[in-house]
XYZ file of N, CA and C in Angstrom:
840
model
N 0.855 -1.052 0.069
C -0.482 0.044 -0.385
C 0.853 1.476 0.115
N 0.834 1.992 -1.613
C 1.527 3.337 -0.993
C 0.860 4.049 -0.675
N 1.802 5.423 0.158
C 1.160 7.137 1.077
C 2.216 7.652 0.873
N 1.513 8.778 1.032
C 2.638 9.687 0.741
C 3.982 9.433 1.792
N 5.503 9.810 1.997
C 5.795 9.642 3.300
C 5.630 10.857 3.999
N 5.458 11.487 3.571
C 5.293 12.900 4.530
C 4.451 13.019 4.903
N 2.977 11.757 5.613
C 2.033 11.473 6.765
C 2.530 10.248 7.360
N 2.150 10.019 9.128
C 2.667 9.338 9.487
C 0.954 8.398 9.480
N 0.837 7.548 9.732
C -0.202 6.399 9.434
C 0.080 5.527 10.814
N -1.277 4.804 10.781
C -0.723 3.241 12.135
C -0.547 2.955 11.667
N -1.013 2.270 10.098
C -0.839 0.973 9.305
C -0.256 0.436 8.396
N 0.778 -0.828 8.336
C 1.401 -1.074 7.600
C 1.285 -0.624 6.131
N 2.474 0.159 5.648
C 2.334 0.519 4.267
C 3.585 1.348 3.474
N 3.978 1.363 2.561
C 4.931 2.349 1.680
C 5.248 3.316 1.187
N 5.423 4.227 2.528
C 5.719 5.503 2.096
C 6.680 5.576 1.060
N 6.200 6.967 0.012
C 6.464 7.071 -1.283
C 6.552 8.478 -1.832
N 7.745 9.615 -2.736
C 8.107 11.062 -2.400
C 8.291 11.125 -4.128
N 8.128 12.151 -4.455
C 7.808 12.773 -5.793
C 9.040 11.877 -6.376
N 9.005 12.032 -7.318
C 10.244 11.121 -8.174
C 11.025 10.032 -8.206
N 10.497 9.129 -7.064
C 9.992 7.665 -7.018
C 9.771 6.424 -8.110
N 10.529 6.148 -7.883
C 9.949 5.354 -9.002
C 9.854 3.383 -8.809
N 9.066 2.494 -8.985
C 8.167 1.087 -8.597
C 8.055 0.599 -9.242
N 8.996 -0.419 -9.413
C 8.812 -1.552 -10.835
C 7.968 -2.537 -10.404
N 7.057 -2.811 -10.888
C 5.951 -4.025 -10.921
C 6.159 -4.377 -12.144
N 6.055 -5.674 -12.251
C 7.058 -6.864 -13.643
C 7.604 -5.794 -14.855
N 6.843 -5.830 -15.953
C 7.132 -4.769 -16.296
C 7.068 -3.429 -16.745
N 5.950 -3.152 -15.383
C 5.120 -1.966 -15.306
C 6.450 -1.007 -14.697
N 6.719 0.581 -14.737
C 7.295 1.276 -14.165
C 5.995 2.239 -13.698
N 6.041 2.302 -12.106
C 5.195 3.323 -11.588
C 6.198 4.512 -11.176
N 5.644 5.682 -11.369
C 6.599 6.883 -11.266
C 5.904 7.810 -10.021
N 5.737 7.658 -9.130
C 5.381 9.141 -8.208
C 5.245 10.931 -8.480
N 3.781 10.992 -8.520
C 4.433 12.250 -8.867
C 2.706 12.953 -7.434
N 4.298 14.082 -6.665
C 3.163 14.943 -6.034
C 2.474 15.786 -6.474
N 1.029 15.575 -6.776
C -0.155 16.224 -7.087
C -0.714 17.303 -5.846
N -0.282 17.193 -5.060
C -1.390 18.634 -3.414
C -2.365 19.489 -4.300
N -2.899 19.356 -3.708
C -4.092 20.406 -4.129
C -6.066 19.653 -3.685
N -6.065 18.441 -3.696
C -7.036 18.025 -3.555
C -7.000 17.513 -2.144
N -5.882 17.219 -1.691
C -5.471 17.577 0.142
C -4.247 17.990 -0.173
N -3.544 17.563 0.842
C -2.394 18.155 1.164
C -0.490 16.968 0.820
N -0.816 15.764 0.941
C 0.065 14.776 0.298
C -0.588 14.395 -0.972
N -1.179 14.736 -1.333
C -2.257 14.024 -2.973
C -0.953 13.279 -3.768
N -1.055 12.294 -4.240
C -0.058 11.509 -5.180
C -1.226 11.676 -6.365
N 0.040 10.885 -7.440
C -0.446 11.247 -8.954
C 0.515 9.798 -9.322
N 0.040 8.595 -10.256
C 0.533 7.470 -10.053
C 1.270 7.793 -12.164
N 1.877 8.353 -12.088
C 1.932 7.546 -14.275
C 2.960 5.683 -14.125
N 2.249 5.724 -15.351
C 2.665 3.278 -15.026
C 2.795 3.628 -16.293
N 3.574 3.187 -16.643
C 4.143 2.742 -17.924
C 5.215 0.706 -18.607
N 4.249 0.995 -19.452
C 5.099 -0.585 -19.884
C 6.092 -0.449 -20.359
N 7.181 -0.806 -20.361
C 8.700 -1.208 -20.279
C 8.848 -1.855 -22.504
N 7.525 -2.755 -22.100
C 7.310 -3.449 -22.754
C 7.581 -3.349 -24.306
N 6.173 -1.756 -24.293
C 5.507 -1.583 -25.772
C 6.230 -0.331 -25.630
N 5.796 0.822 -27.074
C 5.900 1.982 -26.822
C 5.288 3.119 -26.373
N 3.491 2.514 -25.700
C 2.645 3.721 -25.941
C 3.349 4.006 -24.173
N 2.557 5.835 -24.591
C 2.923 7.156 -23.560
C 2.334 6.434 -22.312
N 1.882 5.159 -22.331
C 1.427 4.990 -20.663
C 0.150 5.605 -20.216
N -0.227 5.444 -19.199
C -1.455 6.018 -17.816
C -0.959 6.155 -16.850
N -2.012 7.811 -16.498
C -1.967 8.859 -15.263
C -2.904 8.168 -14.911
N -2.592 7.599 -13.324
C -3.997 7.810 -12.113
C -3.772 8.821 -11.476
N -4.837 10.385 -11.759
C -4.765 11.121 -11.030
C -5.262 11.594 -9.858
N -6.271 10.166 -8.953
C -6.893 10.735 -8.253
C -7.921 11.809 -8.469
N -7.944 12.917 -7.428
C -8.450 14.142 -6.927
C -7.979 15.199 -7.702
N -6.780 14.770 -8.485
C -6.381 16.537 -9.125
C -7.373 16.461 -10.243
N -6.390 16.192 -11.081
C -6.487 16.289 -12.687
C -8.076 15.471 -12.359
N -8.950 16.037 -12.955
C -10.527 15.194 -13.786
C -10.286 15.652 -14.774
N -11.307 15.568 -15.309
C -11.982 15.504 -17.317
C -12.986 16.728 -17.301
N -12.407 18.018 -17.315
C -12.772 18.908 -17.984
C -12.392 20.284 -16.498
N -11.759 19.872 -16.042
C -11.296 19.698 -14.146
C -10.414 20.183 -13.350
N -11.280 19.954 -11.926
C -10.131 19.587 -10.584
C -10.551 18.455 -9.908
N -10.061 18.425 -8.779
C -11.000 17.995 -7.369
C -10.979 19.276 -6.280
N -11.953 19.489 -5.499
C -12.000 20.418 -4.957
C -11.189 20.694 -4.118
N -10.576 21.752 -3.052
C -9.965 21.987 -2.525
C -9.995 22.603 -1.008
N -11.547 22.210 -0.835
C -12.143 22.401 0.546
C -12.759 21.558 1.379
N -11.864 20.866 1.164
C -12.537 18.811 2.518
C -11.382 19.049 3.357
N -10.238 19.970 3.562
C -9.629 19.632 3.972
C -9.606 20.975 5.834
N -9.359 21.933 5.007
C -9.317 22.698 6.305
C -9.819 23.831 5.624
N -11.312 24.647 5.969
C -11.188 26.305 5.400
C -9.821 26.976 5.640
N -9.342 26.600 6.060
C -7.915 27.985 6.102
C -6.987 27.501 5.153
N -6.871 26.353 4.487
C -6.402 26.021 4.086
C -6.476 25.548 2.315
N -8.024 25.933 1.750
C -8.746 26.640 0.575
C -7.917 27.388 0.085
N -7.485 28.328 0.176
C -6.780 29.000 -0.882
C -5.531 28.842 -0.822
N -4.362 28.162 -0.495
C -3.292 27.587 -0.574
C -3.189 26.174 -1.571
N -4.463 25.378 -0.965
C -4.547 24.135 -1.536
C -4.937 24.335 -3.055
N -5.881 25.054 -3.516
C -6.159 25.120 -4.429
C -5.057 26.421 -5.846
N -3.582 26.683 -5.690
C -2.838 27.640 -5.833
C -2.298 26.087 -5.712
N -2.141 25.505 -5.177
C -1.038 23.892 -5.289
C -1.797 23.578 -6.558
N -2.950 23.079 -6.565
C -3.635 22.591 -6.904
C -3.304 22.848 -8.406
N -3.597 24.185 -9.033
C -3.349 24.709 -10.595
C -2.160 24.943 -10.645
N -1.579 24.736 -10.018
C 0.513 23.768 -10.081
C 0.202 22.682 -10.700
N -0.150 21.954 -10.019
C 0.143 20.772 -10.146
C -0.674 20.292 -11.071
N -1.823 20.435 -11.354
C -2.377 20.530 -12.959
C -2.051 20.315 -14.159
N -0.947 21.440 -13.951
C -0.269 22.128 -15.078
C 1.298 21.353 -15.518
N 1.444 21.313 -13.941
C 2.942 20.228 -13.477
C 2.679 18.872 -14.454
N 1.473 18.148 -14.528
C 1.304 16.910 -15.567
C 1.209 16.895 -16.589
N 0.040 18.345 -17.514
C 0.570 18.878 -18.150
C 1.413 18.886 -19.085
N 2.467 19.880 -18.190
C 3.229 19.913 -19.108
C 5.051 18.485 -18.964
N 4.736 18.048 -18.230
C 5.692 17.053 -17.896
C 5.463 16.113 -18.517
N 4.384 15.699 -18.630
C 3.910 14.149 -19.350
C 3.664 14.099 -21.053
N 4.119 13.118 -21.791
C 3.221 13.050 -22.972
C 1.769 13.421 -23.387
N 1.955 13.673 -24.202
C 0.362 13.905 -24.829
C -1.090 13.496 -25.045
N -0.481 12.116 -24.581
C -1.673 11.678 -25.802
C -0.898 10.426 -24.767
N -1.256 10.447 -22.712
C -1.125 9.725 -22.230
C -2.031 9.921 -21.256
N -2.958 8.869 -21.589
C -4.451 8.458 -21.678
C -4.149 8.699 -19.881
N -5.530 9.474 -18.780
C -5.441 10.101 -17.369
C -6.601 9.478 -16.825
N -6.951 8.992 -15.615
C -7.869 7.966 -15.205
C -8.309 8.542 -14.213
N -9.130 10.088 -13.556
C -9.506 9.947 -11.822
C -10.376 9.644 -11.200
N -10.239 9.282 -10.378
C -10.571 8.401 -8.892
C -12.272 9.148 -8.539
N -12.752 10.686 -9.262
C -13.999 11.413 -9.701
C -13.972 11.815 -10.952
N -15.678 11.159 -11.601
C -16.241 11.683 -11.942
C -17.394 12.961 -12.244
N -17.995 12.526 -13.117
C -19.129 13.534 -13.498
C -20.098 13.294 -11.920
N -20.325 14.519 -11.460
C -21.629 14.449 -10.547
C -21.423 14.464 -8.748
N -19.622 13.477 -8.651
C -18.967 13.769 -8.068
C -18.758 14.766 -7.142
N -18.974 14.607 -5.616
C -19.112 15.775 -4.979
C -17.355 15.967 -4.574
N -16.663 15.399 -5.251
C -15.393 15.688 -5.086
C -14.672 16.214 -5.902
N -15.292 16.765 -6.997
C -15.364 17.339 -8.157
C -15.902 18.970 -7.638
N -15.023 19.980 -7.792
C -15.250 21.533 -7.631
C -15.925 21.919 -9.043
N -16.152 21.567 -10.425
C -17.952 21.416 -11.283
C -17.925 20.507 -11.670
N -18.651 20.633 -12.965
C -19.115 20.113 -13.300
C -18.235 19.202 -14.386
N -17.375 19.949 -14.887
C -16.742 18.550 -15.344
C -16.614 19.331 -17.135
N -16.121 18.536 -17.392
C -16.353 19.152 -19.317
C -16.619 17.218 -20.331
N -17.549 17.607 -20.784
C -18.319 16.043 -21.567
C -17.164 16.161 -22.472
N -16.486 17.457 -22.842
C -15.867 17.636 -23.895
C -14.084 17.044 -24.693
N -13.631 16.114 -23.508
C -12.665 15.365 -22.820
C -12.659 14.466 -23.410
N -11.796 14.013 -24.193
C -11.190 12.855 -25.161
C -10.263 11.741 -24.292
N -9.812 11.971 -22.513
C -9.380 11.209 -21.826
C -7.455 11.454 -21.648
N -6.813 12.121 -23.309
C -5.207 12.573 -22.472
C -4.767 13.977 -22.348
N -3.625 14.127 -21.718
C -3.414 15.089 -21.060
C -3.613 16.809 -22.500
N -3.454 16.355 -23.335
C -3.171 16.739 -24.570
C -4.537 17.528 -24.978
N -6.040 16.215 -24.718
C -7.406 16.997 -24.930
C -7.581 17.819 -23.536
N -7.306 17.703 -22.630
C -7.335 18.910 -21.551
C -6.804 20.599 -21.949
N -5.520 20.470 -22.536
C -5.674 21.765 -22.276
C -6.502 22.649 -23.292
N -7.424 22.827 -24.197
C -8.312 23.056 -24.244
C -9.374 22.940 -23.862
N -10.451 22.677 -22.411
C -11.390 22.065 -22.149
C -10.713 22.427 -20.625
N -9.882 22.165 -19.838
C -9.822 22.094 -18.313
C -9.796 23.802 -17.791
N -10.709 23.380 -16.957
C -10.731 25.034 -15.659
C -8.959 25.175 -15.515
N -7.975 24.450 -15.239
C -6.898 24.843 -14.470
C -5.993 24.874 -15.511
N -6.533 25.008 -17.051
C -5.349 25.002 -18.737
C -5.932 26.235 -18.741
N -7.257 26.874 -18.213
C -7.846 27.094 -19.749
C -8.064 29.115 -19.523
N -7.686 28.936 -17.804
C -7.584 30.031 -17.147
C -5.942 30.709 -16.793
N -5.698 31.286 -17.500
C -4.324 31.575 -17.820
C -3.408 32.179 -16.229
N -4.467 32.872 -15.205
C -3.850 33.708 -14.019
C -3.671 32.835 -13.155
N -3.251 32.215 -12.013
C -3.629 31.491 -10.940
C -4.899 32.041 -10.355
N -4.764 33.560 -9.780
C -5.345 34.876 -9.439
C -6.853 34.523 -9.272
N -7.314 33.904 -10.865
C -8.173 34.070 -11.927
C -9.265 32.996 -11.392
N -7.767 32.135 -11.462
C -8.354 30.254 -10.993
C -8.546 30.540 -10.170
N -8.076 30.311 -8.904
C -8.019 30.858 -7.614
C -9.894 31.302 -7.446
N -9.751 32.305 -7.954
C -11.620 33.352 -7.539
C -13.229 32.116 -7.910
N -12.248 31.608 -9.443
C -13.533 31.440 -10.058
C -13.683 29.585 -9.605
N -12.886 28.940 -8.607
C -12.609 27.994 -8.385
C -13.667 27.854 -7.080
N -13.178 28.628 -6.161
C -13.224 29.317 -5.028
C -14.500 29.214 -4.945
N -15.542 30.162 -5.530
C -16.240 30.799 -6.240
C -17.693 29.868 -6.258
N -16.992 28.932 -6.952
C -17.926 28.023 -7.477
C -18.393 27.175 -6.751
N -17.692 26.616 -5.419
C -17.926 25.659 -5.063
C -18.818 25.823 -4.316
N -19.835 24.399 -3.948
C -20.951 24.307 -3.767
C -20.859 23.600 -2.325
N -21.776 22.943 -1.535
C -21.425 22.156 -0.211
C -21.354 20.637 -0.738
N -20.895 19.889 0.421
C -20.733 18.606 0.529
C -21.369 18.465 1.162
N -21.632 16.859 1.626
C -21.739 16.054 1.972
C -21.157 15.649 4.024
N -21.810 16.335 4.697
C -21.468 16.860 5.935
C -20.323 15.455 6.406
N -20.456 14.115 6.258
C -19.895 13.472 6.947
C -18.179 13.192 6.188
N -18.171 13.793 5.178
C -16.284 14.067 4.615
C -15.788 14.685 5.272
N -16.418 15.784 6.859
C -15.190 15.670 7.697
C -14.861 14.543 8.311
N -15.325 13.476 8.468
C -14.606 12.085 9.319
C -14.654 11.188 8.333
N -14.473 11.138 6.534
C -14.290 9.901 6.253
C -12.693 10.539 6.459
N -11.209 11.815 6.340
C -9.945 11.458 5.933
C -9.538 10.560 7.465
N -10.185 11.155 8.801
C -9.292 11.239 10.054
C -9.827 9.605 9.300
N -10.733 8.447 9.089
C -11.248 7.336 9.627
C -10.145 5.980 8.443
N -9.916 6.770 7.397
C -9.219 6.757 6.549
C -7.508 6.548 6.908
N -7.431 7.641 7.720
C -5.567 7.711 7.976
C -5.695 7.035 9.097
N -6.667 6.419 9.970
C -6.854 5.589 11.235
C -6.350 4.283 10.564
N -6.499 3.625 9.335
C -6.595 2.144 9.333
C -8.027 1.815 8.790
N -9.135 2.495 9.745
C -10.527 1.921 9.512
C -10.272 0.873 10.832
N -11.567 0.752 10.697
C -12.905 -0.877 12.315
C -12.421 -1.768 11.366
N -11.899 -3.244 11.075
C -13.023 -3.942 10.914
C -14.434 -4.339 10.575
N -14.812 -4.846 9.608
C -15.780 -4.515 8.697
C -17.180 -4.995 9.373
N -18.115 -5.366 9.904
C -18.863 -6.076 10.275
C -20.649 -5.735 9.860
N -20.457 -6.712 9.077
C -22.182 -6.806 7.986
C -22.995 -7.973 8.692
N -22.913 -8.245 9.897
C -23.715 -9.021 10.974
C -25.237 -8.103 10.925
N -25.743 -9.006 10.627
C -27.521 -8.134 10.389
C -27.603 -7.944 12.281
N -28.734 -6.508 11.768
C -27.531 -5.481 12.781
C -29.327 -6.057 14.282
N -29.230 -5.931 15.729
C -30.146 -5.938 16.783
C -31.316 -6.052 15.850
N -31.850 -7.151 16.151
C -33.608 -7.073 15.817
C -34.111 -6.012 16.868
N -35.318 -5.712 15.916
C -36.670 -3.896 16.785
C -37.307 -4.791 17.028
N -38.083 -5.670 17.966
C -39.449 -5.587 17.949
C -40.378 -3.728 17.807
N -41.657 -4.429 18.084
C -42.922 -2.867 17.872
C -42.239 -1.472 19.130
N -42.307 -2.858 20.002
C -42.400 -1.794 21.253
C -41.165 -1.474 21.388
N -40.069 -1.985 21.266
C -38.869 -1.445 21.315
C -38.152 -0.176 20.010
N -39.220 0.154 18.997
C -39.416 0.619 18.001
C -40.056 2.349 18.904
N -40.885 1.845 19.049
C -42.363 3.221 20.320
C -40.383 3.878 20.742
N -39.938 2.971 21.898
C -39.051 3.393 22.837
C -38.047 4.570 22.051
N -37.725 4.054 21.147
C -36.824 4.729 19.733
C -37.409 5.531 19.807
N -38.483 5.587 18.984
C -38.557 6.854 18.568
C -39.429 7.852 18.971
N -39.841 7.091 20.525
C -40.312 8.557 21.631
C -38.562 9.279 22.684
N -37.481 8.460 22.307
C -36.503 9.265 22.695
C -35.940 10.110 21.369
N -36.034 10.265 20.268
C -35.944 11.282 19.696
C -34.513 10.354 18.379
N -34.924 8.972 18.755
C -33.314 8.492 18.162
C -33.481 8.951 16.948
N -32.747 8.414 15.807
C -32.923 8.376 14.406
C -33.530 6.935 13.557
N -34.481 6.919 13.629
C -35.384 5.721 13.043
C -35.552 5.913 11.480
N -34.590 4.999 10.634
C -34.980 5.621 8.875
C -35.758 4.249 8.560
N -36.703 4.300 7.632
C -37.803 3.822 6.819
C -37.256 3.744 5.518
N -35.896 2.520 4.396
C -36.150 2.638 3.444
C -36.472 2.735 2.636
N -38.269 2.163 2.721
C -39.144 1.847 1.534
C -38.950 3.118 0.828
N -39.398 2.627 -0.837
C -39.885 3.920 -1.541
C -40.316 5.204 -1.206
N -39.922 6.005 -1.127
C -40.857 7.683 -1.344
C -42.611 7.357 -1.992
N -42.410 6.988 -2.685
C -44.410 6.099 -2.681
C -45.173 5.751 -0.957
N -44.098 4.636 -1.254
C -44.507 3.981 -0.025
C -44.753 4.141 0.870
N -43.441 4.853 1.622
C -43.612 5.464 2.633
C -44.638 7.142 2.662
N -44.952 7.588 1.841
C -46.255 8.577 1.428
C -47.451 8.431 1.783
N -47.577 6.590 0.681
C -48.859 5.956 1.213
C -49.062 5.515 3.015
N -48.421 5.477 3.593
C -47.896 4.522 4.828
C -46.309 4.360 6.044
N -46.709 4.985 6.822
C -45.373 5.115 7.343
C -45.399 5.858 9.492
N -44.848 5.051 9.707
C -44.487 5.784 11.147
C -44.134 6.601 11.794
N -45.478 6.916 12.040
C -45.380 8.708 12.890
C -44.123 8.606 13.485
N -42.487 9.249 13.109
C -41.731 9.837 14.066
C -40.470 9.100 13.334
N -40.528 8.408 12.147
C -39.337 7.475 11.344
C -39.047 8.775 10.526
N -38.026 8.525 9.703
C -37.647 9.361 8.718
C -37.429 8.218 7.353
N -38.274 9.070 5.988
C -38.317 8.532 4.480
C -36.759 8.098 4.338
N -35.683 7.565 4.109
C -34.769 7.986 2.989
C -34.514 6.618 1.986
N -34.944 6.826 0.902
C -35.374 5.764 -0.226
C -34.389 5.077 -0.482
N -33.691 3.827 0.156
C -32.448 3.101 -0.377
C -32.897 2.482 -2.161
N -31.510 3.985 -2.220
C -31.364 3.976 -3.935
C -29.826 4.032 -4.255
N -29.194 4.486 -5.094
C -27.699 4.568 -5.274
C -27.189 5.353 -4.435
N -27.762 7.323 -4.252
C -27.483 7.969 -3.113
C -28.274 7.814 -2.234
N -28.456 6.963 -1.423
C -28.474 6.694 0.094
C -28.007 6.994 1.068
N -26.813 6.231 0.637
C -25.691 6.776 1.985
C -25.251 8.705 1.324
N -25.732 8.862 0.647
C -25.043 10.143 0.932
C -25.871 10.897 1.399
N -27.077 11.244 1.157
C -28.217 11.886 1.722
C -28.563 11.260 3.534
N -28.664 10.212 3.509
C -28.107 10.048 5.061
C -27.351 10.434 5.269
N -25.988 10.011 5.068
C -24.743 10.564 5.649
C -24.522 12.019 6.189
N -25.390 12.781 5.207
C -25.129 14.547 5.015
C -26.011 15.102 6.557
N -26.952 13.784 6.685
C -28.283 14.390 7.244
C -27.966 14.345 8.867
N -27.238 13.528 8.503
C -27.862 12.675 10.300
C -26.725 12.678 11.206
N -26.886 13.521 12.103
C -25.966 13.744 13.018
C -24.907 12.962 13.623
N -23.571 13.188 13.151
C -22.445 12.079 13.261
C -22.765 11.399 14.617
N -21.874 9.772 14.907
C -22.353 9.215 16.400
C -23.961 8.831 16.222
N -24.322 9.498 16.234
C -26.011 9.094 16.759
C -26.478 7.447 16.740
N -27.591 6.801 17.484
C -28.038 6.109 16.816
C -29.296 5.698 15.723
N -28.588 4.687 15.376
C -29.802 4.628 14.026
C -30.023 3.550 13.294
N -31.306 3.244 13.797
C -31.999 2.235 13.692
C -32.989 2.029 11.854
N -32.816 1.206 11.404
C -33.180 0.623 9.874
C -34.342 0.112 9.919
N -35.293 -0.068 8.945
C -36.743 -0.590 9.033
C -37.063 -0.895 6.784
N -36.898 -1.917 6.945
C -37.201 -2.597 5.711
C -37.990 -3.691 5.500
N -38.628 -4.068 3.966
C -39.169 -4.243 3.500
C -38.681 -5.959 3.880
N -37.172 -5.584 3.226
C -36.313 -7.167 3.580
C -35.147 -7.161 4.230
N -34.792 -8.385 4.619
C -33.212 -8.523 5.330
C -32.257 -8.037 3.968
N -32.761 -8.657 2.875
C -31.889 -7.912 1.795
C -31.354 -6.375 1.686
N -32.916 -6.112 1.876
C -32.834 -4.941 1.874
C -31.935 -4.199 3.036
N -31.990 -4.208 3.997
C -31.315 -4.264 5.281
C -29.626 -4.357 5.066
N -29.260 -5.513 5.093
C -28.046 -5.403 4.272
C -27.638 -4.491 3.098
N -28.076 -4.223 2.196
C -27.809 -3.626 1.141
C -27.375 -2.471 1.739
N -28.555 -1.841 2.986
C -27.774 -0.156 3.259
C -26.631 -0.534 4.296
N -26.847 -1.167 5.079
C -25.845 -2.130 5.502
C -24.132 -1.316 4.998
N -24.184 -2.202 3.861
C -22.945 -2.157 3.074
C -22.777 -0.973 2.581
N -23.927 0.224 2.600
C -23.614 1.864 1.521
C -22.663 2.288 3.100
N -23.681 2.368 3.862
C -23.640 2.601 4.919
C -22.260 2.542 5.763
N -21.663 0.972 5.438
C -20.201 1.405 5.610
C -19.062 2.518 5.400
N -19.692 2.455 3.804
C -18.274 2.646 3.146
C -17.966 4.228 3.080
N -18.922 4.843 4.478
C -19.274 6.302 4.574
C -18.197 6.544 5.740
N -18.670 4.927 6.626
C -17.952 5.569 7.657
C -19.290 5.410 8.993
N -19.880 4.899 8.442
C -21.225 4.652 9.475
C -21.346 2.890 9.973
N -20.720 2.135 10.434
C -20.361 0.959 10.381
C -20.885 -0.298 11.367
N -22.167 0.404 12.412
C -23.181 -0.253 13.578
C -23.971 0.106 12.994
N -25.491 0.013 13.003
C -27.175 0.321 12.876
C -27.002 0.102 14.633
N -28.220 0.499 15.154
C -28.642 0.325 16.382
C -29.627 -0.603 16.965
N -29.750 -0.818 15.791
C -30.557 -2.386 15.280
C -31.500 -1.890 14.094
N -32.427 -2.925 13.810
C -33.431 -3.191 12.819
C -34.469 -3.808 12.458
N -35.094 -3.597 11.456
C -36.319 -4.416 11.140
C -36.916 -4.599 9.724
N -37.541 -5.918 9.918
C -38.007 -5.773 7.950
C -39.577 -6.122 8.171
N -40.120 -6.271 7.130
C -41.188 -6.903 7.328
C -42.592 -5.971 6.600
N -42.156 -4.110 6.724
C -43.135 -3.943 6.443
C -43.537 -2.932 8.022
N -44.618 -1.911 7.730
C -45.017 -1.127 8.563
C -46.163 -2.079 9.024
N -46.698 -3.149 8.638
C -47.654 -3.869 9.782
C -46.848 -4.619 10.820
N -45.690 -5.005 10.270
C -45.167 -5.716 11.087
C -44.216 -4.966 12.536
N -43.446 -3.742 11.925
C -42.918 -3.212 13.658
C -43.251 -1.851 13.639
N -44.896 -1.815 12.774
C -45.682 -0.519 13.046
C -46.356 -1.009 13.891
N -46.805 -2.105 14.745
C -48.141 -3.155 14.978
C -48.452 -2.157 16.190
N -49.975 -1.280 16.561
C -50.064 -0.390 17.862
C -49.587 0.634 17.935
N -48.744 1.593 16.642
C -47.980 1.756 16.813
C -49.265 3.347 15.832
N -48.797 4.566 16.323
C -49.657 5.947 14.813
C -49.013 5.767 13.834
N -49.804 6.085 12.760
C -49.754 6.126 11.199
C -49.796 6.885 10.552
N -49.143 7.225 9.498
C -50.052 8.047 8.208
C -49.735 8.268 7.906
N -50.198 9.045 6.708
C -50.795 9.123 5.451
C -50.938 9.943 4.585
């Protein structure tokens, strides 16, 4: 596991720095320091010595298609500095590597880690970015900083917790079923003001739900929406039609650091909401 040598981590890893080269079979990996998205951000240029191809560049949250990764996720006090570093990092990649190099970022269109909507006109090569990328079409660093920072939108609240969790190495993942919750226990949790989340579709929730529960539909953006809203560390109870839906919700939540629900129930409102006030 490669990580910046400038940052101390509590788990086993290999510290690397700008200019380091790592041989992996016929592949040579060149480490490139590209601070901006984070203070210690690295990109990796990979070349296959067995052919003449320009290779591939893995840019993480630095160079994105048509734009760059956002620079305000570390510390508001560092946003200006990181934005300037991001500008210089992207221009360095363009200047030092062959234009035909294809690059592969970790964030795409619609990601909250992107600083703007990105460019659908990108052809995925460094040369192609020259005419479409925000950091390459704005010639003044100061103008770039003003444009980028003024366009940053809100990002999910759980982002503040994911960085420290990642740097700590994380905890062992436990995806075993949550503790079962019966109607009496559920009523107590609702009365205490705990977060009790109904995973059914919005239409099903609007048609019939237990008063005091919160409807967050189990779909692709489920973890993003819930992670944005829920106070970090609060007790969370999940309600679903099936145990498979409970398991899928757990899988999505553990990816953002919400590791164990306090409880769960399946079977629908007639099962978990027996003798409780309902709304429709």
